[in-house]
Coordinates of C-alpha atoms and ligand atoms in Angstrom, one line a residue:
M1 CA -11.6 8.7 11.5
L2 CA -10.1 6.5 8.8
K3 CA -6.7 8.3 9.0
D4 CA -6.7 8.0 12.8
H5 CA -7.4 4.3 12.6
S6 CA -4.7 3.8 10.0
L7 CA -2.3 5.4 12.5
R8 CA -3.5 3.4 15.4
S9 CA -3.4 0.1 13.6
G10 CA -0.2 0.8 11.7
I11 CA -1.9 -0.2 8.5
W12 CA -1.3 2.2 5.7
V13 CA -4.6 3.4 4.0
G14 CA -4.2 4.8 0.6
A15 CA -6.1 5.9 -2.5
A16 CA -5.1 6.0 -6.1
M17 CA -4.9 9.4 -7.6
D18 CA -3.7 11.2 -10.7
S19 CA -1.6 14.3 -10.5
S20 CA -4.5 16.2 -12.2
Q21 CA -6.6 15.6 -9.1
P22 CA -8.5 18.8 -8.3
Q23 CA -7.8 20.7 -5.1
D24 CA -10.9 19.5 -3.2
Q25 CA -9.9 15.9 -3.8
Q26 CA -6.3 16.5 -2.7
Q27 CA -8.0 17.7 0.4
D28 CA -9.9 14.4 0.6
L29 CA -6.7 12.6 0.6
K30 CA -5.1 14.8 3.3
S31 CA -8.2 14.4 5.5
H32 CA -8.7 10.7 5.3
F33 CA -5.6 8.8 4.1
T34 CA -2.0 8.1 5.0
A35 CA -0.7 6.8 1.6
L36 CA -1.2 7.3 -2.1
T37 CA -0.7 5.3 -5.3
S38 CA -0.2 6.9 -8.7
E39 CA -3.2 5.7 -10.8
N40 CA -1.6 6.4 -14.2
A41 CA 1.2 8.9 -13.9
F42 CA 4.1 6.4 -13.6
K43 CA 2.8 4.1 -16.4
W44 CA 5.2 3.8 -19.3
S45 CA 2.9 5.4 -21.9
S46 CA 2.1 8.3 -19.5
M47 CA 5.8 9.1 -19.2
E48 CA 7.5 8.3 -22.5
T49 CA 5.2 8.5 -25.6
F50 CA 8.3 9.1 -27.7
Q51 CA 11.4 7.2 -26.8
G52 CA 13.9 9.2 -24.8
Q53 CA 11.6 12.1 -24.3
I54 CA 10.4 11.4 -20.8
D55 CA 7.9 13.8 -19.4
F56 CA 8.4 13.9 -15.6
T57 CA 5.9 16.7 -15.1
Q58 CA 3.1 14.6 -13.5
T59 CA 5.4 12.2 -11.6
D60 CA 7.4 15.1 -10.2
Q61 CA 4.2 16.8 -9.0
M62 CA 3.0 13.6 -7.4
V63 CA 6.2 12.7 -5.6
Q64 CA 6.5 16.3 -4.3
F65 CA 2.8 16.3 -3.2
A66 CA 3.5 13.0 -1.2
Q67 CA 6.6 14.4 0.3
D68 CA 5.1 17.7 1.3
N69 CA 2.2 16.0 2.9
N70 CA 4.0 13.0 4.4
F71 CA 2.2 10.4 2.4
R72 CA 3.7 7.1 1.8
I73 CA 3.9 6.9 -2.0
R74 CA 3.6 3.8 -4.2
A75 CA 4.7 4.3 -7.8
H76 CA 2.5 2.2 -10.1
T77 CA 3.9 0.7 -12.3
L78 CA 7.2 0.1 -14.1
F79 CA 6.3 -2.9 -16.2
W80 CA 2.8 -3.9 -17.2
H81 CA 2.5 -5.8 -20.5
R82 CA -1.2 -5.6 -20.9
M83 CA -1.9 -1.9 -21.1
Q84 CA -0.5 1.6 -21.3
N85 CA 2.8 0.9 -23.1
P86 CA 4.0 3.2 -25.8
S87 CA 3.9 1.3 -29.2
W88 CA 7.6 1.7 -29.8
V89 CA 8.5 -0.5 -26.8
R90 CA 7.0 -3.7 -28.3
D91 CA 7.9 -2.7 -31.9
Q92 CA 11.6 -2.4 -31.0
I93 CA 11.7 -5.7 -29.0
E94 CA 9.9 -7.7 -31.7
S95 CA 12.0 -6.3 -34.6
A96 CA 15.3 -6.8 -32.8
A97 CA 17.6 -9.6 -33.8
D98 CA 17.8 -10.7 -30.2
H99 CA 14.5 -10.0 -28.4
K100 CA 15.8 -10.6 -25.0
T101 CA 18.8 -8.3 -25.2
K102 CA 16.6 -5.5 -26.6
L103 CA 14.1 -6.0 -23.8
L104 CA 16.7 -5.8 -21.1
E105 CA 18.2 -2.8 -22.7
L106 CA 14.9 -1.0 -22.7
M107 CA 14.1 -2.1 -19.1
D108 CA 17.5 -0.9 -18.1
A109 CA 16.9 2.5 -19.5
R110 CA 13.5 2.9 -17.9
I111 CA 14.7 1.8 -14.5
S112 CA 17.8 4.0 -14.6
Q113 CA 15.9 7.1 -15.7
V114 CA 12.7 6.8 -13.7
V115 CA 13.8 4.9 -10.5
G116 CA 17.1 6.7 -10.6
R117 CA 15.3 10.1 -10.6
Y118 CA 13.1 9.3 -7.6
K119 CA 15.5 7.1 -5.7
G120 CA 14.9 7.6 -1.9
R121 CA 11.7 9.5 -2.5
V122 CA 9.4 6.7 -3.6
D123 CA 8.5 4.2 -0.8
I124 CA 7.2 1.3 -2.9
W125 CA 7.7 0.5 -6.6
D126 CA 5.1 -1.7 -8.2
V127 CA 7.9 -3.2 -10.3
V128 CA 5.8 -5.7 -12.2
N129 CA 2.1 -5.5 -12.7
E130 CA -0.2 -8.3 -13.6
P131 CA 2.3 -10.7 -15.1
L132 CA -0.1 -13.6 -15.2
R133 CA -3.0 -14.2 -17.6
I134 CA -6.3 -12.9 -16.3
D135 CA -7.6 -16.5 -15.8
G136 CA -4.3 -17.5 -14.2
K137 CA -3.7 -20.2 -16.9
G138 CA -0.1 -19.4 -17.6
W139 CA 1.0 -16.4 -19.6
D140 CA -0.6 -14.2 -22.2
I141 CA 1.2 -15.6 -25.2
K142 CA -1.2 -14.0 -27.8
D143 CA -3.0 -10.8 -28.2
G144 CA -6.6 -11.3 -27.1
L145 CA -9.8 -9.7 -25.9
L146 CA -8.2 -9.0 -22.6
G147 CA -5.3 -7.1 -24.0
S148 CA -1.9 -7.5 -25.3
A149 CA 0.4 -10.6 -25.3
N150 CA 3.0 -10.5 -22.6
F151 CA 5.7 -9.4 -25.0
F152 CA 8.1 -9.2 -22.0
Y153 CA 7.6 -12.8 -21.2
L154 CA 7.8 -13.8 -24.8
A155 CA 11.2 -12.2 -25.1
A156 CA 12.8 -13.3 -21.9
G157 CA 10.5 -15.8 -20.0
E158 CA 10.3 -15.2 -16.3
Q159 CA 13.7 -13.6 -16.4
Y160 CA 12.0 -10.3 -17.2
I161 CA 10.6 -10.3 -13.7
D162 CA 13.9 -11.3 -12.1
Y163 CA 15.8 -8.6 -14.1
A164 CA 13.3 -5.9 -13.3
F165 CA 13.5 -6.5 -9.6
A166 CA 17.2 -6.9 -9.4
K167 CA 17.9 -3.7 -11.4
T168 CA 15.3 -1.7 -9.4
R169 CA 16.8 -2.9 -6.1
A170 CA 20.3 -1.9 -7.3
T171 CA 19.0 1.5 -8.3
D172 CA 16.9 2.3 -5.2
P173 CA 18.1 0.0 -2.5
R174 CA 15.9 1.4 0.3
A175 CA 12.6 1.2 -1.5
K176 CA 10.3 -1.7 -1.1
L177 CA 9.6 -3.7 -4.3
F178 CA 6.3 -5.3 -5.0
L179 CA 4.7 -7.5 -7.6
N180 CA 1.1 -6.5 -8.1
E181 CA -1.5 -8.9 -9.4
Y182 CA -5.2 -8.9 -10.4
L183 CA -7.1 -11.4 -8.3
S184 CA -10.9 -11.4 -8.1
R185 CA -11.0 -14.4 -5.7
P186 CA -7.9 -14.5 -3.6
A187 CA -8.2 -17.8 -1.7
L188 CA -6.2 -21.0 -1.3
N189 CA -8.6 -23.0 -3.4
D190 CA -8.7 -20.5 -6.3
F191 CA -6.8 -21.4 -9.4
K192 CA -5.3 -18.0 -10.2
S193 CA -4.4 -17.4 -6.6
Q194 CA -2.5 -20.7 -6.7
S195 CA -0.7 -19.7 -9.9
L196 CA 0.4 -16.5 -8.1
L197 CA 1.7 -18.4 -5.1
A198 CA 3.6 -20.7 -7.3
L199 CA 5.2 -17.8 -9.2
L200 CA 6.2 -16.1 -5.9
T201 CA 7.7 -19.4 -4.7
R202 CA 9.8 -19.6 -7.8
L203 CA 10.9 -16.0 -7.4
K204 CA 11.9 -16.5 -3.8
K205 CA 13.8 -19.7 -4.7
R206 CA 15.7 -17.8 -7.3
K207 CA 16.4 -15.1 -4.7
V208 CA 14.7 -12.4 -6.7
P209 CA 14.7 -9.3 -4.4
I210 CA 11.0 -8.9 -4.0
D211 CA 9.6 -7.5 -0.7
G212 CA 5.9 -7.8 -1.2
V213 CA 2.8 -8.7 -3.2
G214 CA -0.1 -6.4 -4.0
L215 CA -3.6 -8.1 -4.3
Q216 CA -5.8 -5.8 -6.4
L217 CA -9.3 -6.9 -5.4
H218 CA -11.5 -5.1 -7.9
G219 CA -15.0 -6.0 -7.1
F220 CA -17.4 -6.0 -10.1
G221 CA -19.5 -8.4 -12.1
S222 CA -20.0 -11.0 -9.4
V223 CA -18.8 -10.2 -5.9
K224 CA -19.9 -13.5 -4.4
S225 CA -16.5 -14.9 -3.7
P226 CA -14.4 -15.9 -0.7
F227 CA -13.0 -12.4 -0.6
F228 CA -16.4 -10.7 -0.6
S229 CA -18.2 -13.3 1.5
N230 CA -19.3 -12.8 5.1
S231 CA -16.1 -14.1 6.4
S232 CA -12.7 -12.6 6.2
K233 CA -11.0 -16.0 6.7
E234 CA -10.3 -17.1 3.2
L235 CA -8.6 -13.9 2.3
S236 CA -6.6 -13.8 5.5
D237 CA -5.6 -17.5 5.0
Y238 CA -4.4 -16.6 1.5
M239 CA -2.4 -13.6 2.8
K240 CA -0.8 -15.8 5.5
A241 CA 0.3 -18.2 2.8
I242 CA 2.0 -15.3 1.1
A243 CA 3.5 -14.2 4.4
K244 CA 5.0 -17.6 4.8
L245 CA 7.2 -17.0 1.8
G246 CA 8.7 -14.1 3.7
L247 CA 6.8 -11.4 1.9
H248 CA 4.7 -8.4 2.8
V249 CA 1.2 -8.3 1.4
E250 CA -1.2 -5.5 0.7
I251 CA -4.6 -4.9 -0.8
T252 CA -3.7 -2.5 -3.5
E253 CA -6.7 -1.6 -5.7
L254 CA -9.8 -2.1 -3.7
D255 CA -13.2 -1.1 -5.1
I256 CA -16.7 -2.8 -4.8
S257 CA -19.3 -2.0 -7.4
L258 CA -22.7 -1.3 -5.8
P259 CA -24.8 -2.8 -8.6
A260 CA -22.8 -6.0 -8.2
V261 CA -23.4 -6.0 -4.5
I262 CA -27.1 -5.5 -5.1
K263 CA -27.3 -8.3 -7.7
D264 CA -25.5 -10.8 -5.4
F265 CA -26.7 -9.9 -1.9
A266 CA -29.6 -7.5 -1.7
A267 CA -33.2 -8.5 -0.9
P268 CA -35.7 -7.2 -3.5
G269 CA -37.0 -3.8 -2.7
A270 CA -34.1 -3.0 -0.3
S271 CA -33.4 0.7 0.1
D272 CA -30.3 2.6 -1.0
Q273 CA -29.1 2.8 2.6
Q274 CA -29.5 -1.0 2.9
H275 CA -27.5 -1.5 -0.2
L276 CA -24.7 0.8 1.0
K277 CA -24.7 -1.1 4.3
L278 CA -24.2 -4.4 2.4
Q279 CA -21.3 -2.8 0.5
A280 CA -19.9 -1.6 3.8
N281 CA -19.9 -5.1 5.2
L282 CA -17.8 -6.3 2.4
Y283 CA -15.3 -3.5 2.9
G284 CA -15.2 -4.2 6.6
N285 CA -14.3 -7.9 5.9
A286 CA -11.5 -6.9 3.6
A287 CA -10.1 -4.6 6.3
K288 CA -10.4 -7.3 8.9
A289 CA -8.6 -9.8 6.8
C290 CA -5.7 -7.4 6.5
A291 CA -5.8 -6.6 10.1
Q292 CA -5.7 -10.2 11.1
T293 CA -2.6 -10.9 9.0
S294 CA 0.5 -9.2 10.5
A295 CA 2.3 -9.3 7.1
C296 CA -0.5 -7.1 5.6
S297 CA 0.8 -3.6 5.7
G298 CA -1.7 -1.6 3.8
I299 CA -5.0 -1.2 2.0
T300 CA -5.4 1.1 -1.0
V301 CA -8.8 2.0 -2.6
W302 CA -8.7 2.6 -6.3
G303 CA -9.9 6.2 -6.4
L304 CA -11.2 8.9 -4.1
R305 CA -14.7 9.8 -5.0
D306 CA -17.3 7.4 -6.5
K307 CA -17.7 9.5 -9.6
D308 CA -14.1 9.2 -10.6
S309 CA -13.8 5.4 -10.4
W310 CA -12.4 3.7 -13.5
L311 CA -15.3 1.3 -13.4
N312 CA -17.7 4.0 -14.6
S313 CA -15.9 4.2 -17.9
F314 CA -14.7 0.6 -18.3
V315 CA -17.5 -1.6 -17.0
P316 CA -21.1 -1.3 -18.2
G317 CA -23.9 -1.1 -15.7
G318 CA -22.8 2.0 -13.8
P319 CA -22.7 4.3 -12.0
H320 CA -20.8 1.8 -9.8
R321 CA -20.5 3.9 -6.7
P322 CA -17.7 1.6 -5.6
L323 CA -15.5 3.7 -3.3
L324 CA -15.4 5.1 0.2
L325 CA -16.4 8.7 -0.6
D326 CA -19.6 9.7 -2.5
D327 CA -19.6 12.1 -5.4
N328 CA -19.3 15.1 -3.1
G329 CA -16.5 13.6 -1.0
S330 CA -18.7 12.6 1.9
P331 CA -17.7 9.4 3.7
K332 CA -20.1 6.5 3.0
P333 CA -20.9 3.5 5.3
A334 CA -18.1 1.7 3.6
Y335 CA -15.7 4.2 5.0
T336 CA -16.8 3.6 8.5
A337 CA -16.7 -0.1 8.1
L338 CA -13.2 -0.1 6.7
A339 CA -12.0 2.1 9.5
A340 CA -13.5 -0.2 12.1
G341 CA -12.0 -3.3 10.5
L342 CA -8.5 -1.9 10.8
L343 CA -8.7 -1.9 14.6
Q344 CA -8.9 -5.6 14.6
R345 CA -5.1 -5.4 14.3
C346 CA -4.9 -4.0 17.8
H347 CA -6.9 -6.7 19.6
G348 CA -4.9 -8.7 22.1
I349 CA -1.7 -6.9 21.5
T350 CA 0.2 -5.9 24.6
L351 CA 3.1 -3.6 25.0
N352 CA 5.3 -6.5 25.5
A353 CA 8.0 -6.5 22.8
K354 CA 6.6 -4.1 20.5
L355 CA 4.2 -1.2 20.8
C356 CA 1.0 -1.6 18.9
S357 CA 1.7 -2.9 15.4
E358 CA 4.0 -2.1 12.6
P359 CA 4.8 -0.2 10.5
W360 CA 4.3 3.0 12.4
P361 CA 3.5 5.8 10.0
N362 CA 5.0 9.2 10.4
P363 CA 3.3 11.0 13.3
Q364 CA 3.0 14.2 11.3
N365 CA 0.1 12.6 9.5
A366 CA -1.8 12.4 12.6
G367 CA -1.8 16.1 13.5
V368 CA -1.8 14.8 17.1
P369 CA 0.8 13.3 19.4
Y370 CA 1.5 9.8 18.2
P371 CA 0.6 7.3 19.2
A372 CA -2.7 9.0 19.7
R373 CA -3.6 9.3 23.4
T374 CA -6.9 7.6 22.5
C375 CA -5.1 4.6 20.9
N376 CA -7.3 2.5 23.2
E377 CA -7.2 -0.5 21.1
C378 CA -3.5 -0.7 21.3
V379 CA -2.8 0.5 24.7
K380 CA -5.8 -0.9 26.6
P381 CA -4.9 -4.5 26.7
A382 CA -1.7 -3.6 28.3
L383 CA -3.4 -1.4 30.8
K384 CA -5.4 -4.3 32.4
N385 CA -6.2 -3.6 36.0
N386 CA -4.5 -0.3 35.5
I387 CA -1.1 -1.8 35.3
L388 CA 1.1 -1.2 32.3
K389 CA 2.9 -4.4 31.5
I390 CA 5.8 -3.3 29.5
N391 CA 8.1 -6.1 30.2
S392 CA 9.7 -7.5 33.4
L393 CA 13.0 -5.8 33.0
A394 CA 11.5 -2.4 32.2
W395 CA 9.0 -2.2 34.9
K396 CA 10.2 -2.7 38.5
W397 CA 7.1 -2.4 40.5
Q398 CA 3.7 -3.3 39.3
R399 CA 1.7 -0.5 40.6
P400 CA -1.3 1.5 39.2
I401 CA -0.2 3.8 36.5
Q402 CA -0.6 7.5 37.0
R403 CA 0.5 8.7 33.7
Y404 CA 2.8 7.7 30.9
S405 CA 4.6 9.5 28.2
Y406 CA 5.8 8.9 24.7
Q407 CA 8.9 10.0 23.0
W408 CA 9.3 10.1 19.3
M409 CA 12.5 9.6 17.5
Q410 CA 12.3 11.0 14.1
S411 CA 14.8 10.5 11.4
T412 CA 15.8 12.5 8.4
M413 CA 17.6 11.6 5.3
S414 CA 19.8 14.1 3.7
S415 CA 20.5 13.7 0.0
N416 CA 22.9 10.8 0.1
S417 CA 23.8 10.1 3.7
S418 CA 22.3 7.6 6.1
Y419 CA 19.6 8.2 8.6
V420 CA 20.1 10.1 11.8
A421 CA 17.8 9.7 14.8
I422 CA 16.6 12.9 16.5
H423 CA 15.2 12.6 20.0
Y424 CA 12.2 14.5 21.2
A425 CA 10.6 14.9 24.5
T426 CA 6.9 14.4 24.9
N427 CA 4.7 16.7 23.0
S428 CA 7.5 18.8 21.7
A429 CA 7.2 20.3 18.3
L430 CA 7.9 18.0 15.5
F431 CA 11.2 18.3 13.8
K432 CA 11.1 20.4 10.6
P433 CA 13.3 19.1 7.9
S434 CA 15.8 21.6 6.6
H435 CA 16.8 21.9 3.0
R436 CA 17.4 18.6 1.2
Q437 CA 16.2 16.6 4.1
H438 CA 13.0 14.8 4.5
L439 CA 11.4 13.0 7.4
R440 CA 11.2 9.3 7.1
W441 CA 11.5 7.1 10.1
V442 CA 9.8 7.0 13.4
K443 CA 10.7 5.1 16.5
V444 CA 8.4 5.4 19.5
C445 CA 9.4 5.0 23.1
V446 CA 7.1 4.8 26.1
R447 CA 7.6 5.0 29.8
A448 CA 5.1 4.9 32.6
Y449 CA 4.9 6.7 35.9
N450 CA 3.5 5.4 39.2
D451 CA 3.9 6.4 42.8
Y452 CA 7.4 4.8 42.9
G453 CA 8.6 6.9 39.9
W454 CA 9.3 6.2 36.3
S455 CA 9.6 2.9 34.6
A456 CA 12.5 2.3 32.2
Q457 CA 11.9 3.4 28.7
V458 CA 10.8 0.8 26.2
C459 CA 11.1 1.5 22.5
S460 CA 9.7 0.0 19.4
S461 CA 12.1 -0.9 16.6
P462 CA 12.5 1.9 14.0
R463 CA 9.6 1.9 11.6
G464 CA 8.5 4.0 8.7
P465 CA 7.6 3.2 5.2
F466 CA 9.0 -0.2 5.8
R467 CA 12.6 0.8 5.5
S468 CA 15.0 -0.7 7.9
Ligands
G3I501 O1 -4.1 10.4 -20.7 C1 -5.1 10.3 -21.7 C2 -5.6 11.6 -22.1 O2 -4.6 12.3 -22.7 C3 -6.8 11.4 -23.1 O3 -7.3 12.7 -23.4 C4 -7.9 10.5 -22.5 C5 -9.0 10.3 -23.4 O4 -9.6 9.0 -23.3 O5 -7.3 9.3 -22.1 C6 -6.3 9.5 -21.2 O6 -5.8 8.2 -20.8 C7 -6.6 7.4 -20.1 C8 -6.0 7.2 -18.7 O7 -6.7 6.2 -18.0 C9 -5.9 8.4 -17.9 O8 -7.1 8.9 -17.6 C10 -6.7 6.1 -20.8 O9 -7.5 6.3 -22.0 C11 -7.4 5.1 -20.0 O10 -7.3 3.8 -20.6 C12 -6.7 5.0 -18.6 O11 -7.4 4.0 -17.8 C13 -6.7 3.5 -16.7 C14 -6.6 2.0 -16.9 O12 -5.9 1.5 -15.7 C15 -5.8 1.6 -18.1 O13 -5.5 0.4 -18.1 C16 -7.5 3.8 -15.5 O14 -7.6 5.2 -15.3 C17 -6.9 3.1 -14.3 O15 -7.7 3.3 -13.2 C18 -6.7 1.7 -14.6 O16 -6.0 1.1 -13.5 C19 -5.7 -0.3 -13.5 C20 -4.4 -0.5 -12.8 O17 -3.4 0.3 -13.4 C21 -4.0 -2.0 -12.9 N1 -5.0 -2.8 -12.3 C22 -6.3 -2.6 -12.9 C23 -6.8 -1.2 -12.8 C24 -8.1 -1.0 -13.4 O18 -8.2 -1.3 -14.7

């Protein structure tokens, strides 16, 4: 159901995973999700313990897995000062005569080698992760309890961010580039959220090639916040403020600790089922906030099954049971609530200019004709009184619809050439990519049939993992 709702709403739904994920959990991903994020594989220390000896085993596996199964893949992350850097990176920067020159040289090498290798196969790069201090008060200028000093910032100031984005864009021009930040209270009146908005405003002013912002939303400790409250408004207002800067926004690392939910919201003596229901409400609100913000293009949960959550090893007071699937991979109430929240995206949308919402994921993920025939939430409003209102030019006579058909336009990308659209008739077999091609874009056209004949065909603009 979750996957189906992801496809109907056009909101990517992903989970973080490692390449060592066992078979049954790979199956979880295939059954329920449309996107994935590498939990650790792309981090600097996972790839390059010793300088120049890059181990691509895990990242190769992951990118191939995504490609074979038509997942959107987000590579997390190129530059994160706080954790998971090999020690030689900081040592070399700090012992160089010119810290900034050395930093840019090392960044340059990492981007050329890693981004260069996966160019065209990774959909989103988390170029910079968590640049701000945890409390949002500026930058990490000293090592502290919460991790390492931001030695990138100390060497080059904000230019480290500018440089990382510019170089990544130049290396992989079609991928979307995100800055990912830890926010436990994303809201217009929250201090760290304001610091992030201010940073994004500066980046846009300097014309840094950034496409989107990831809001992590790890829920533990206290989950009484605008984001976890009974309303989704504060979160969607904050997302809209990001959208105003011309950026996509996504929830990138969602999890909600059950003990924290119990502490903040549960009545004494409530049952486990009631606790899970409370957790589900919070998940539902997060999904609604995204669905209500057209710039919100995805939601990713930070892990597949409860037992594998990072919270269980990092945060005392577990087991946290913070995810959508229980220890055995069965969907929890949170799963159903998240799926239902996504469909808010479809409310009130007519087939006027665009069909449903964007982006449209690859129909191969659906395993059914796409858009699904049961895409009620998207199609229904346009079928008011049994009349399909496509647009005045497209539809000559407003008469009851007898049937309508979809046509997909798939695209392939060969190794270095541009995209080519391939037209398909309704329900025909999906295109199978040949050697060195992989499917990427989808454009959907619809036309309706009444007793006077066919309407003209109306098409959505090409969509896919954001590329245009
Ligand atoms: O790979 C080694 C392995 O060789 C060794 O045997 C094992 C023994 O402890 O450790 C393994 O590395 C661990 C790694 O996860 C892979 O499992 C690290 O110790 C451990 O620190 C690391 O934790 C990750 C954490 O980031 C590190 O900062 C978590 O899995 C990961 O979920 C978490 O993810 C972060 C995001 O990247 C950024 N946002 C916050 C989020 C939660 O902290």
